[in-house]
Every structure is written in structure tokens, then in C-alpha cells.
């Protein structure tokens, strides 16, 4: 199985009542600084403050009645946890979320606020997987993986589909999204390449967690070990389904270091007046780090999310 | 002379090519926290990052050719300085800006970026006025006062006029703006009360700079001395023209202390994902400080601006 434009169109219709059609933002001052024409898709203004609401709602509302009755489960310490809890609440089913004991309080509160059942475990991947397996063995819940899941990828792809509608009058030369597990990049690439074959699609990654770039260039999945970056949303390795779609549809993956990412984040906050998380600033950082590549181009960028601890800013 | 709805309508037409029609923002989560239905007019997304662009453009484009040829001048350390420099640049005339020697570098850079001529002086009101008088004695520039000026008030009033258009389907019960010199509050009150006589119009002020509330309740102008608040945009005393309009059209002026203002600011940043300056958070702080007064009401709030030093946040 793979994800196609049709899957993304079905996802768009399915999640329409539950998510926001986020706006495209721009700033003449930022364009002057970057030397190109920038259009930002504001997924930090999405439900739960991140594009993750799209994939979670698509996966939850795609379940059969029989599946849905048993609820859903996942392990996540990030935005997917809150998104899945909200989607389950909207469908009136239960969500069991396995979270590491050191998960930020804000994320725990968000999941609780949407009525998710939290199962704390040790902060290791093994403990998370074992705990999730135990929860599902008892309750029979469907696992909704944060990114390595076709319905999740199709849901995230609705971001790209909306870009093709919102920028239809003047299509961009390049679309850039952050890449962590690869759900947003893979889904967006399918939508963009299906409708705008000439448009480049790029992934943007922190230099300190560059498994996607290394995997893409080597032609085989290379696991992320010991990531070192302020981008807490991009620490994970690429998913298998995601990598296959990225190999097929993405043109390149660029990197930027943390100091450029923080500079980009400050530009977004001070010029666009938008609160985005570090991960969301990586595409602009890649533009700033490779000015020759983007000079004079029309560039669409996805702001992936806006959730962060305001008391612990990276500057 | 005074400011009427007609003046505001003329201003709206005059500044149309030069300023943004800013969006109205909302958040179901914020509504739940505040216990009322909130609609935020996003003037932090305005040109120069503040509503001041409206008044400055109206004043500059209302000048006769003869006046315009000699340029404009003002003393300001804040958003009005950048707004006047930009408006003058758009009309192709000069702007002389008297700024205190301790003005924040970001504000100095903004004025320079728009081509304004800066004259530094000692950071006292006397030095600012003396320096401005000397500049104007030599060049004959028209002074554009930051708030105590009918064209400036009419320009700021276009904020209120846009609210009546954007919320026409479901008019609010209350409109609240921050109040410093009183340009935004006076202009908005004229527009709102002319078109929606039943709608309450309130000013919102930091407790540490409460000259507007004291003046309003005493029925005479009381000067602000020794203001003590994080709201650097609201330190000044009410203007004479502003106070007259506020007495005529405003229902009340509320105060909130700095800790509530900072709490409101953090809610706006974390829930709406919008970077607003402390002054812009005062209306929401007043709602949080007086919950009984707003319970269940439809409330429109003006975010006055979004310019602040990201390295010096008040928390």
C-alpha cells in the first residue's frame, strides 16, 4: 500500500469539520532579508497548535465502527499525543496515550484536557513500546503511530493540498517542510508533486539530527542516534513508509545548524509576530543558510507547530 | 474642532493603499478560560507592527502639497516614530524624528530603515520639546503629534470602523482598547458609538499608569507622573483632544496590575500564538481581573502592537 493524491483528497473531506484551514502568511520585510518571496502555511494556528491534528483526525475517523468501539492508543511525548486525544474525543471514543515519565507538564496537561488516558513509563523507546503493547493486549485498541501510518501520512498531506488551493494563482517554485518522522514531508510531497510536477519539494532538518538527509543521500534508512538540537519535534528517525514516499517524491533534504534555526525563529517572532516552535523555523533557516539556491524564487514553507515552553526560550 | 465618523471614513479611504486591513482572531480555549466570547483585532500585524501606522499615514497624506514639501517632524521613542517615518517615505517627503538618547536600538533602527532623520536629545520631555522646536524653526516641518492631533485620532479610529465591518453579523457587547495618550481609544470610541450606540466602549490601562482612569473619574485631566509598569507604550499622559472625546464617548476605564497583564500576555502567546507587546495585553488582563463584568458577553479587543525586545521578556 502507498499514499496517493486520492487518499489525501478523501482525508481532506473527512477532516474538514474538525480542523482549521490555516492561513498563508507573508512579510515584505522578511522577503527582503531572505532575498526571495516567502509564503508561510500557518499550521501553528491549527487545532492543538500543530499539523498533527490533521493526521490524527484522519486516522481516527477512518476507523470502522467495530475498530472505533475499542478506542485508539499510541506512545508519544509530543503534539501527536494531544492531537490523538482530541480526535478520539471528537469521535466519542477512548484514547490511551503512553508517555515517558519526563514528558513536559504542558504536553501532559494538553492530553488530559482532551480526556486522554495517560500511561506513564520509563523514558526509553523499549519501555514505551512494551507499555503500549500491554495496554493494547488488554483493551484491543488500534495503534495510531505518529507518522509511520498511511492514514496519518494522508492526513498530513492535506497541508500540501491546501497550499495548492491557496497559492493556485501563483504557484511557488519550491515547497519546504520540516522533517522528523517524515509524515508531513511525505504527505505534502505526494500532494504537491501530483498537482504541480514542476515544483521542487524539499525537507528541512537540523544538522544535529540529520538522519533524513543521510538516509536520502545513501538510499537506505539510517537510524537517528544521539540527536543534538533545540528542535524537540524532530529528534526521531524517519518511518519506513515515510522514507519510501520521500525517496519517490522529494527533491532534496537540506540542513541548518541550531544557531541559524534560532536566528530564523527570532525573525519569525519579530517580523511576522507569530509564535512558532524551533522545529517550525528549520525551513526558513535552510533558506537563510543557502541563499544562492533560493534567490528570487517563490518559496512556500510550512510552519509545523507553535507549542513550546515560553519560560525556556532558546536564546 | 473635533473628530467625527465622517473624518474617520475619509481617513479610511485615504490610508487604504498604505495600511493592512488586519484580521480578527479568536480561540475557543481562550474563551473558555475568560468565560466570554473574545474577538481580537490584530493591529500587531499592521505595518510597523502597531496601529500607529493608521494615524501617521492619515496625518501625512492629509497635508497640503505646500505643507508636505517642508516635511514632517515629531518627538517619539516608540511606534509613532517608525510609523511617521514610513508614512513620510510613502509620500516622498522628509521626516525628522527627535528621539531620546536612551531609545531602544530596535526603534532607532526601524526609523532609520524607513529613511527618517533622527535627532538625539537628552531623555527628558523638556529636551525633546526644545530639540523639536529647534528642528522645526529651521526647516518649517509640520509637527505630527503622536496622539493629540485630530488627523491622528481619525486615523486610529479606522481600527474601530473596521471592527464594525468585520463583526457586522454579530456585533459585540463591549469593545476594549488600551489607553496611553488616548488616540486609539478616542478614535475607536467615536467610530463604535456612532455606528453601534448600544455597544460599550472601555479603555484598559495598567494600574501603574492609571492617569486615564483617574482623569475620567475626576472629570478633569490629571497628569501621569512616575509611571511604574511593564507597558512601555502606555506611560504617557492623556492628550487634551483625546480626553474630551473619551469623556464624551467612552463608558469606563478599567485597570489591571502588571502580574495580570503578564499572565494575559502569556495566554495570548501560548494560545493564539501571537507575539503582542505588554501594552496590547492590557484589555485581556482587565477582562481576567473583572470576570463578573464580562461573563457570557461578546467582547472585541484591540491588540495595539507587537514590538518588543525578545531578549528581555517580562517573565
Coordinates of C-alpha atoms in Angstrom, one line a residue, chain A residues 4-299:
Chain A
X4 CA -1.9 8.8 -3.3
X5 CA -3.5 12.1 -4.1
X6 CA -6.9 10.4 -3.9
X7 CA -6.1 9.3 -0.3
X8 CA -5.3 12.9 0.5
X9 CA -8.5 14.2 -1.1
X10 CA -10.5 11.7 0.9
X11 CA -8.7 12.7 4.1
X12 CA -9.4 16.4 3.3
X13 CA -13.1 15.7 3.1
X14 CA -13.0 13.5 6.2
X15 CA -11.3 16.0 8.5
X16 CA -13.0 19.1 7.1
X17 CA -15.4 19.5 10.1
X18 CA -12.7 19.0 12.7
X19 CA -9.6 21.0 11.7
X20 CA -8.8 24.6 10.6
X21 CA -8.0 25.7 7.1
X22 CA -4.9 27.6 8.2
X23 CA -3.9 30.9 6.6
X24 CA -0.9 31.7 4.4
X25 CA 1.2 34.5 5.9
X26 CA 3.8 36.7 4.4
X27 CA 6.1 39.8 5.2
X28 CA 7.7 42.1 2.8
X29 CA 10.5 42.7 5.3
X30 CA 11.2 39.0 5.7
X31 CA 11.3 38.7 1.9
X32 CA 13.9 41.5 1.7
X33 CA 16.0 39.8 4.3
X34 CA 15.8 36.3 2.7
X35 CA 16.1 37.6 -0.9
X36 CA 13.1 35.5 -2.1
X37 CA 9.3 35.6 -1.9
X38 CA 8.2 33.6 1.1
X39 CA 4.7 32.2 1.8
X40 CA 4.2 30.6 5.2
X41 CA 1.4 28.0 5.8
X42 CA 0.4 28.6 9.4
X43 CA -0.1 25.2 11.0
X44 CA 0.9 26.6 14.3
X45 CA -2.6 28.0 14.2
X46 CA -4.0 24.5 13.6
X47 CA -6.1 22.7 16.3
X48 CA -3.7 21.6 19.1
X49 CA -1.2 24.1 17.7
X50 CA 0.4 21.7 15.1
X51 CA -0.3 20.0 11.8
X52 CA -0.6 16.7 13.8
X53 CA -4.3 17.4 14.2
X54 CA -4.8 16.5 10.5
X55 CA -3.2 13.0 10.6
X56 CA -4.8 12.1 13.9
X57 CA -8.3 13.1 12.8
X58 CA -8.0 11.3 9.5
X59 CA -6.8 8.1 11.2
X60 CA -9.4 8.2 13.9
X61 CA -12.3 8.9 11.6
X62 CA -11.2 6.3 9.1
X63 CA -11.7 3.5 11.6
X64 CA -14.6 1.1 11.2
X65 CA -17.3 1.3 13.9
X66 CA -16.1 -2.0 15.2
X67 CA -12.5 -0.8 15.5
X68 CA -13.5 2.5 16.9
X69 CA -15.5 0.9 19.7
X70 CA -12.3 -0.4 21.2
X71 CA -10.6 3.0 21.1
X72 CA -7.1 4.1 19.9
X73 CA -3.7 4.1 21.5
X74 CA -0.2 5.5 20.8
X75 CA 3.0 6.4 22.5
X76 CA 4.1 9.9 22.1
X77 CA 5.5 12.7 24.2
X78 CA 4.7 15.4 21.6
X79 CA 2.0 17.1 19.6
X80 CA 0.6 13.7 18.3
X81 CA -0.4 12.7 21.8
X82 CA -2.7 15.8 22.2
X83 CA -3.9 15.5 18.6
X84 CA -4.9 11.9 19.0
X85 CA -6.7 12.6 22.3
X86 CA -8.7 15.4 20.7
X87 CA -9.6 13.4 17.6
X88 CA -10.8 10.5 19.8
X89 CA -12.8 12.9 21.9
X90 CA -14.5 14.3 18.8
X91 CA -15.4 10.7 17.7
X92 CA -16.6 9.9 21.2
X93 CA -14.1 7.0 21.7
X94 CA -11.2 6.5 24.2
X95 CA -7.6 7.3 23.6
X96 CA -4.8 5.7 25.6
X97 CA -1.6 7.6 25.5
X98 CA 1.7 6.1 26.7
X99 CA 4.0 9.0 27.8
X100 CA 7.5 9.0 29.2
X101 CA 7.6 10.0 32.9
X102 CA 9.8 13.0 31.9
X103 CA 7.2 14.4 29.4
X104 CA 6.8 18.2 29.7
X105 CA 3.9 19.1 32.0
X106 CA 2.3 21.2 29.3
X107 CA 2.0 18.2 27.0
X108 CA 0.6 16.1 29.8
X109 CA -1.9 18.7 30.6
X110 CA -3.0 19.0 27.0
X111 CA -3.6 15.3 26.7
X112 CA -5.6 15.3 30.0
X113 CA -7.5 18.4 28.8
X114 CA -8.8 16.4 25.8
X115 CA -9.8 13.5 28.0
X116 CA -6.9 11.1 27.0
X117 CA -5.9 8.3 29.4
X118 CA -2.2 8.6 30.2
X119 CA 0.0 5.7 31.0
X120 CA 3.4 6.8 32.2
X121 CA 6.5 4.7 31.6
X122 CA 10.3 5.0 31.7
X123 CA 11.7 7.4 29.1
X124 CA 13.1 4.7 26.8
X125 CA 11.8 3.5 23.5
X126 CA 11.7 0.0 24.8
X127 CA 9.6 0.9 27.8
X128 CA 7.3 2.9 25.6
X129 CA 6.7 0.0 23.2
X130 CA 6.3 -2.6 26.0
X131 CA 3.8 -0.4 27.8
X132 CA 1.8 0.3 24.7
X133 CA 1.7 -3.4 23.9
X134 CA 0.5 -4.2 27.4
X135 CA -2.3 -1.6 27.1
X136 CA -3.4 -2.9 23.7
X137 CA -3.3 -6.5 24.8
X138 CA -5.8 -5.7 27.5
X139 CA -8.1 -3.3 25.6
X140 CA -7.7 -4.2 21.9
X141 CA -7.2 -0.5 20.9
X142 CA -6.0 0.3 17.4
X143 CA -2.5 1.8 17.4
X144 CA -2.2 5.1 15.6
X145 CA 1.5 5.6 15.0
X146 CA 2.6 9.3 15.0
X147 CA 4.0 9.1 11.4
X148 CA 4.6 5.6 10.1
X149 CA 0.9 5.1 9.2
X150 CA -0.8 5.6 5.8
X151 CA -3.8 7.4 7.2
X152 CA -1.7 9.7 9.2
X153 CA 0.5 10.5 6.2
X154 CA -2.6 11.1 4.0
X155 CA -3.9 13.5 6.7
X156 CA -0.7 15.5 7.0
X157 CA -0.8 15.6 3.1
X158 CA -3.9 17.8 3.3
X159 CA -1.5 20.6 4.3
X160 CA 0.1 20.3 0.8
X161 CA -3.3 20.1 -0.9
X162 CA -4.4 23.3 0.8
X163 CA -1.2 25.0 -0.4
X164 CA -2.1 24.1 -4.0
X165 CA -5.5 25.7 -3.5
X166 CA -4.4 28.8 -1.6
X167 CA -1.4 29.6 -3.9
X168 CA -3.2 28.4 -7.1
X169 CA -2.9 31.9 -8.8
X170 CA 0.9 32.0 -8.4
X171 CA 2.3 28.5 -7.7
X172 CA 5.7 28.5 -5.8
X173 CA 8.9 27.2 -7.3
X174 CA 9.7 25.3 -4.1
X175 CA 7.8 23.9 -1.1
X176 CA 9.7 23.2 2.1
X177 CA 8.6 21.4 5.3
X178 CA 10.5 20.3 8.4
X179 CA 11.2 16.6 8.5
X180 CA 11.3 14.4 11.7
X181 CA 9.5 11.1 11.3
X182 CA 8.5 12.2 7.8
X183 CA 4.7 12.3 7.9
X184 CA 4.4 15.9 7.0
X185 CA 7.1 15.9 4.3
X186 CA 5.9 12.6 2.7
X187 CA 2.2 13.6 2.6
X188 CA 2.9 17.1 1.4
X189 CA 5.3 15.8 -1.3
X190 CA 2.6 13.4 -2.7
X191 CA 0.1 16.3 -2.9
X192 CA 2.4 18.9 -4.4
X193 CA 4.1 16.6 -6.9
X194 CA 0.8 15.2 -8.1
X195 CA -0.6 18.6 -8.8
X196 CA 2.5 20.7 -9.5
X197 CA 5.0 18.3 -11.0
X198 CA 7.5 21.2 -11.7
X199 CA 7.5 22.4 -8.2
X200 CA 10.5 21.3 -6.1
X201 CA 9.7 19.7 -2.7
X202 CA 12.4 19.9 0.0
X203 CA 12.8 18.6 3.5
X204 CA 14.5 20.8 6.2
X205 CA 16.3 19.2 9.1
X206 CA 18.5 20.3 11.9
X207 CA 22.2 19.5 11.4
X208 CA 22.2 17.9 14.8
X209 CA 19.5 15.3 13.8
X210 CA 20.3 14.8 10.1
X211 CA 19.2 11.1 9.7
X212 CA 16.7 12.1 6.9
X213 CA 19.4 13.8 4.8
X214 CA 21.8 10.9 5.4
X215 CA 19.2 8.3 4.6
X216 CA 18.0 10.2 1.5
X217 CA 21.6 10.5 0.1
X218 CA 22.6 7.0 1.0
X219 CA 19.4 5.5 -0.5
X220 CA 18.7 3.4 2.7
X221 CA 17.2 4.2 6.1
X222 CA 19.8 5.3 8.6
X223 CA 18.6 5.5 12.2
X224 CA 18.9 8.7 14.2
X225 CA 21.1 8.1 17.3
X226 CA 22.1 10.8 19.8
X227 CA 20.3 13.8 18.2
X228 CA 21.6 17.1 19.4
X229 CA 19.3 20.1 18.6
X230 CA 16.9 22.6 20.1
X231 CA 14.2 21.1 17.7
X232 CA 12.4 18.8 20.1
X233 CA 9.9 17.9 17.4
X234 CA 12.5 16.5 15.0
X235 CA 14.5 14.0 17.2
X236 CA 13.0 10.8 15.8
X237 CA 14.2 8.6 12.9
X238 CA 12.3 8.5 9.6
X239 CA 9.5 6.0 9.3
X240 CA 9.6 3.2 6.7
X241 CA 6.5 4.2 4.8
X242 CA 7.7 7.8 5.0
X243 CA 11.1 7.1 3.6
X244 CA 9.7 5.2 0.6
X245 CA 7.5 8.2 -0.3
X246 CA 10.2 10.7 0.3
X247 CA 12.6 8.8 -2.0
X248 CA 9.9 8.8 -4.7
X249 CA 8.6 12.4 -4.4
X250 CA 11.1 14.6 -2.6
X251 CA 13.9 16.5 -4.5
X252 CA 16.4 17.0 -1.7
X253 CA 16.8 17.4 2.1
X254 CA 18.7 20.4 3.4
X255 CA 20.2 21.1 6.9
X256 CA 20.7 24.1 9.1
X257 CA 22.6 24.4 12.4
X258 CA 20.9 25.4 15.6
X259 CA 22.2 29.0 15.6
X260 CA 20.7 29.6 12.2
X261 CA 17.5 27.9 13.3
X262 CA 17.3 30.2 16.4
X263 CA 18.0 33.3 14.2
X264 CA 15.2 32.2 11.8
X265 CA 12.8 31.7 14.8
X266 CA 13.6 35.2 16.1
X267 CA 12.9 36.6 12.6
X268 CA 9.5 34.9 12.5
X269 CA 8.6 36.1 16.0
X270 CA 9.8 39.7 15.5
X271 CA 8.7 40.2 11.9
X272 CA 5.7 38.0 11.4
X273 CA 4.7 38.3 15.1
X274 CA 4.0 34.5 15.1
X275 CA 4.9 32.2 18.0
X276 CA 6.4 29.1 16.3
X277 CA 8.4 26.3 17.9
X278 CA 12.0 25.7 16.9
X279 CA 11.2 22.8 14.6
X280 CA 8.9 25.1 12.6
X281 CA 11.8 27.5 11.9
X282 CA 14.0 25.0 10.2
X283 CA 12.8 25.6 6.6
X284 CA 13.5 29.3 6.9
X285 CA 16.9 28.6 8.5
X286 CA 17.7 26.4 5.4
X287 CA 16.7 29.3 3.1
X288 CA 19.0 31.6 5.1
X289 CA 21.8 29.0 5.0
X290 CA 21.6 28.5 1.2
X291 CA 20.7 32.0 -0.2
X292 CA 22.1 31.2 -3.7
X293 CA 19.7 28.3 -4.0
X294 CA 16.6 30.4 -3.4
X295 CA 17.5 33.8 -4.7
X296 CA 14.4 35.4 -6.4
X297 CA 12.3 32.2 -6.1
X298 CA 8.8 31.9 -4.8
X299 CA 9.1 29.6 -1.7

